[in-house]
């Protein structure tokens, strides 16, 4: 299970699942507290967009939103299934 308050663990889980599903990750800092993530498929289309909090322990609702927002690619509860 990924620690839901650990940015590095969440980031690593996203990267690992992306590689497994043939997706490419692009990260951009949007603020000092979060990063914007684009996931691209093999044809160069955006498969998903998400906000990843840099301090997830302070904003658990953003972690929940992230998990729900990427469920269509990685499956339900992809953070707990690590």
XYZ file of N, CA, C and O in Angstrom:
328
model
N 0.835 -1.175 0.000
C 0.000 0.000 0.000
C 0.888 1.250 0.000
O 1.869 1.309 0.711
N 0.517 2.209 -0.787
C 1.231 3.475 -0.850
C 0.781 4.354 0.311
O -0.410 4.440 0.606
N 1.728 5.007 0.966
C 1.384 5.975 2.002
C 0.721 7.169 1.331
O 1.330 7.829 0.499
N -0.514 7.440 1.675
C -1.298 8.481 1.015
C -0.812 9.889 1.339
O -1.210 10.842 0.705
N 0.074 10.027 2.323
C 0.590 11.352 2.655
C 2.031 11.542 2.186
O 2.695 12.487 2.568
N 2.524 10.664 1.335
C 3.905 10.697 0.857
C 3.923 10.980 -0.650
O 3.622 10.107 -1.455
N 4.286 12.202 -1.020
C 4.303 12.596 -2.437
C 5.171 11.662 -3.272
O 4.755 11.219 -4.346
N 6.370 11.353 -2.796
C 7.289 10.514 -3.577
C 6.696 9.132 -3.839
O 6.830 8.588 -4.938
N 6.025 8.555 -2.853
C 5.408 7.237 -3.034
C 4.266 7.303 -4.043
O 4.122 6.412 -4.887
N 3.464 8.365 -3.971
C 2.359 8.530 -4.923
C 2.919 8.730 -6.328
O 2.463 8.106 -7.287
N 3.920 9.603 -6.454
C 4.555 9.853 -7.750
C 5.125 8.564 -8.340
O 4.895 8.250 -9.512
N 5.849 7.803 -7.520
C 6.455 6.559 -7.997
C 5.392 5.549 -8.421
O 5.578 4.813 -9.394
N 4.287 5.495 -7.699
C 3.189 4.585 -8.060
C 2.596 4.982 -9.409
O 2.328 4.129 -10.256
N 2.391 6.277 -9.618
C 1.865 6.757 -10.898
C 2.823 6.415 -12.036
O 2.400 5.913 -13.081
N 4.102 6.655 -11.826
C 5.100 6.364 -12.867
C 5.130 4.872 -13.178
O 5.135 4.468 -14.341
N 5.128 4.036 -12.147
C 5.153 2.587 -12.362
C 3.927 2.087 -13.110
O 4.042 1.297 -14.055
N 2.753 2.545 -12.702
C 1.527 2.129 -13.379
C 1.476 2.663 -14.804
O 0.981 1.991 -15.710
N 1.978 3.871 -15.008
C 2.005 4.439 -16.359
C 2.839 3.580 -17.288
O 2.422 3.287 -18.414
N 4.005 3.169 -16.832
C 4.854 2.311 -17.665
C 4.170 0.978 -17.955
O 4.216 0.480 -19.083
N 3.524 0.415 -16.949
C 2.812 -0.849 -17.116
C 1.708 -0.741 -18.166
O 1.466 -1.673 -18.922
N 1.046 0.429 -18.208
C -0.072 0.646 -19.130
C 0.341 1.333 -20.423
O -0.513 1.734 -21.220
N 1.643 1.474 -20.652
C 2.122 2.066 -21.897
C 1.855 3.556 -22.026
O 1.668 4.060 -23.134
N 1.859 4.251 -20.906
C 1.611 5.687 -20.897
C 2.896 6.440 -20.571
O 3.775 5.921 -19.889
N 2.971 7.665 -21.035
C 4.114 8.533 -20.747
C 3.649 9.652 -19.833
O 2.607 10.261 -20.048
N 4.440 9.958 -18.811
C 4.113 11.011 -17.849
C 4.833 12.302 -18.213
O 6.021 12.287 -18.506
N 4.121 13.403 -18.154
C 4.698 14.742 -18.229
C 4.278 15.485 -16.970
O 3.083 15.564 -16.666
N 5.248 16.031 -16.256
C 4.990 16.739 -15.012
C 5.314 18.215 -15.189
O 6.304 18.561 -15.811
N 4.503 19.072 -14.602
C 4.760 20.501 -14.616
C 4.366 21.080 -13.267
O 3.307 20.747 -12.732
N 5.226 21.931 -12.713
C 4.884 22.583 -11.455
C 3.877 23.682 -11.745
O 4.132 24.557 -12.568
N 2.740 23.596 -11.108
C 1.720 24.620 -11.309
C 1.739 25.641 -10.177
O 1.462 26.801 -10.404
N 2.069 25.179 -8.993
C 2.255 26.068 -7.845
C 3.342 25.450 -6.979
O 3.841 24.354 -7.279
N 3.665 26.112 -5.905
C 4.663 25.543 -4.986
C 4.104 24.351 -4.222
O 4.855 23.637 -3.567
N 2.801 24.112 -4.317
C 2.172 23.063 -3.525
C 1.601 21.908 -4.335
O 1.103 20.938 -3.773
N 1.658 22.004 -5.649
C 1.100 20.915 -6.459
C 1.772 20.857 -7.826
O 2.399 21.801 -8.261
N 1.619 19.708 -8.459
C 2.122 19.505 -9.809
C 0.981 19.068 -10.708
O 0.094 18.347 -10.285
N 1.065 19.513 -11.943
C 0.092 19.127 -12.952
C 0.680 17.951 -13.713
O 1.846 17.959 -14.101
N -0.112 16.919 -13.919
C 0.328 15.700 -14.590
C -0.494 15.477 -15.845
O -1.720 15.565 -15.817
N 0.193 15.195 -16.932
C -0.454 14.727 -18.158
C 0.045 13.322 -18.428
O 1.244 13.049 -18.331
N -0.863 12.429 -18.756
C -0.515 11.072 -19.154
C -0.865 10.913 -20.627
O -2.002 11.157 -21.028
N 0.116 10.537 -21.417
C -0.030 10.405 -22.870
C -0.053 8.936 -23.261
O 0.732 8.135 -22.746
N -0.915 8.581 -24.202
C -0.937 7.211 -24.706
C 0.082 7.061 -25.836
O 0.765 8.019 -26.212
N 0.176 5.861 -26.396
C 1.170 5.557 -27.423
C 0.952 6.342 -28.715
O 1.893 6.574 -29.474
N -0.276 6.771 -28.971
C -0.578 7.545 -30.177
C -0.376 9.046 -29.978
O -0.662 9.830 -30.874
N 0.082 9.453 -28.801
C 0.330 10.861 -28.537
C -0.892 11.642 -28.098
O -0.894 12.868 -28.152
N -1.929 10.945 -27.646
C -3.132 11.608 -27.135
C -3.067 11.676 -25.616
O -2.533 10.776 -24.969
N -3.648 12.720 -25.069
C -3.713 12.842 -23.617
C -4.747 11.845 -23.100
O -5.922 11.915 -23.451
N -4.293 10.913 -22.278
C -5.181 9.906 -21.697
C -5.789 10.398 -20.386
O -6.885 9.981 -20.020
N -5.077 11.288 -19.691
C -5.588 11.817 -18.423
C -4.813 13.058 -18.025
O -3.650 13.229 -18.397
N -5.485 13.894 -17.254
C -4.892 15.076 -16.622
C -5.189 14.969 -15.134
O -6.260 14.520 -14.751
N -4.242 15.416 -14.320
C -4.477 15.341 -12.876
C -3.619 16.370 -12.148
O -2.576 16.779 -12.642
N -4.075 16.741 -10.979
C -3.310 17.567 -10.051
C -2.776 16.637 -8.965
O -3.534 15.873 -8.356
N -1.465 16.686 -8.740
C -0.835 15.855 -7.720
C -0.282 16.783 -6.637
O 0.597 17.604 -6.909
N -0.810 16.688 -5.416
C -0.338 17.582 -4.348
C 1.069 17.204 -3.878
O 1.380 16.031 -3.706
N 1.921 18.225 -3.685
C 3.270 17.987 -3.175
C 3.267 17.678 -1.679
O 4.192 17.065 -1.160
N 2.220 18.114 -0.989
C 2.076 17.869 0.446
C 0.733 17.184 0.686
O -0.196 17.771 1.248
N 0.615 15.926 0.263
C -0.684 15.250 0.308
C -1.251 15.067 1.711
O -2.465 14.985 1.870
N -0.405 15.048 2.727
C -0.914 14.918 4.091
C -1.748 16.110 4.509
O -2.621 16.005 5.369
N -1.487 17.270 3.897
C -2.233 18.484 4.215
C -3.548 18.588 3.438
O -4.423 19.360 3.806
N -3.653 17.844 2.338
C -4.833 17.950 1.466
C -5.317 16.561 1.051
O -5.248 16.192 -0.126
N -5.813 15.773 1.987
C -6.237 14.409 1.646
C -7.366 14.376 0.620
O -7.465 13.407 -0.141
N -8.174 15.423 0.560
C -9.249 15.455 -0.439
C -8.668 15.505 -1.860
O -9.252 14.950 -2.784
N -7.495 16.131 -2.035
C -6.852 16.133 -3.355
C -6.319 14.751 -3.720
O -6.327 14.363 -4.886
N -5.863 14.008 -2.728
C -5.401 12.632 -2.978
C -6.590 11.764 -3.383
O -6.496 10.973 -4.329
N -7.711 11.933 -2.704
C -8.920 11.189 -3.069
C -9.349 11.523 -4.496
O -9.683 10.631 -5.280
N -9.308 12.803 -4.831
C -9.671 13.236 -6.180
C -8.707 12.673 -7.219
O -9.125 12.239 -8.298
N -7.427 12.652 -6.897
C -6.422 12.081 -7.792
C -6.689 10.597 -8.032
O -6.688 10.126 -9.170
N -6.953 9.870 -6.955
C -7.216 8.440 -7.079
C -8.452 8.183 -7.939
O -8.441 7.332 -8.835
N -9.509 8.940 -7.718
C -10.727 8.780 -8.504
C -10.506 9.197 -9.956
O -11.024 8.563 -10.874
N -9.726 10.253 -10.158
C -9.498 10.772 -11.501
C -8.675 9.861 -12.389
O -8.803 9.907 -13.616
N -7.837 9.023 -11.790
C -7.015 8.105 -12.583
C -7.535 6.666 -12.546
O -6.931 5.772 -13.135
N -8.658 6.450 -11.891
C -9.222 5.096 -11.772
C -9.578 4.507 -13.131
O -9.464 3.295 -13.324
N -9.979 5.323 -14.085
C -10.340 4.786 -15.405
C -9.125 4.211 -16.131
O -9.279 3.367 -17.016
N -7.925 4.614 -15.737
C -6.712 4.058 -16.339
C -6.103 2.938 -15.504
O -5.652 1.927 -16.049
N -6.052 3.134 -14.193
C -5.307 2.234 -13.322
C -6.185 1.294 -12.500
O -5.672 0.408 -11.830
N -7.488 1.490 -12.531
C -8.394 0.670 -11.736
C -8.746 1.337 -10.422
O -8.019 2.219 -9.938
N -9.864 0.930 -9.865
C -10.296 1.476 -8.572
C -9.259 1.150 -7.497
O -8.655 0.080 -7.506
N -9.063 2.084 -6.601
C -8.181 1.894 -5.435
C -6.740 1.584 -5.836
O -6.068 0.792 -5.187
N -6.271 2.213 -6.910
C -4.916 1.935 -7.395
C -3.841 2.331 -6.392
O -2.752 1.772 -6.411
N -4.143 3.233 -5.478
C -3.161 3.554 -4.447
C -3.099 2.464 -3.385
O -2.028 2.130 -2.895
N -4.231 1.888 -3.034
C -4.250 0.856 -2.002
C -3.724 -0.482 -2.511
O -3.280 -1.303 -1.740
N -3.789 -0.686 -3.820
C -3.394 -1.978 -4.385
C -1.899 -2.098 -4.633
O -1.454 -3.064 -5.235
N -1.128 -1.146 -4.166
C 0.322 -1.168 -4.429
C 1.005 -2.284 -3.675
O 0.590 -2.721 -2.660
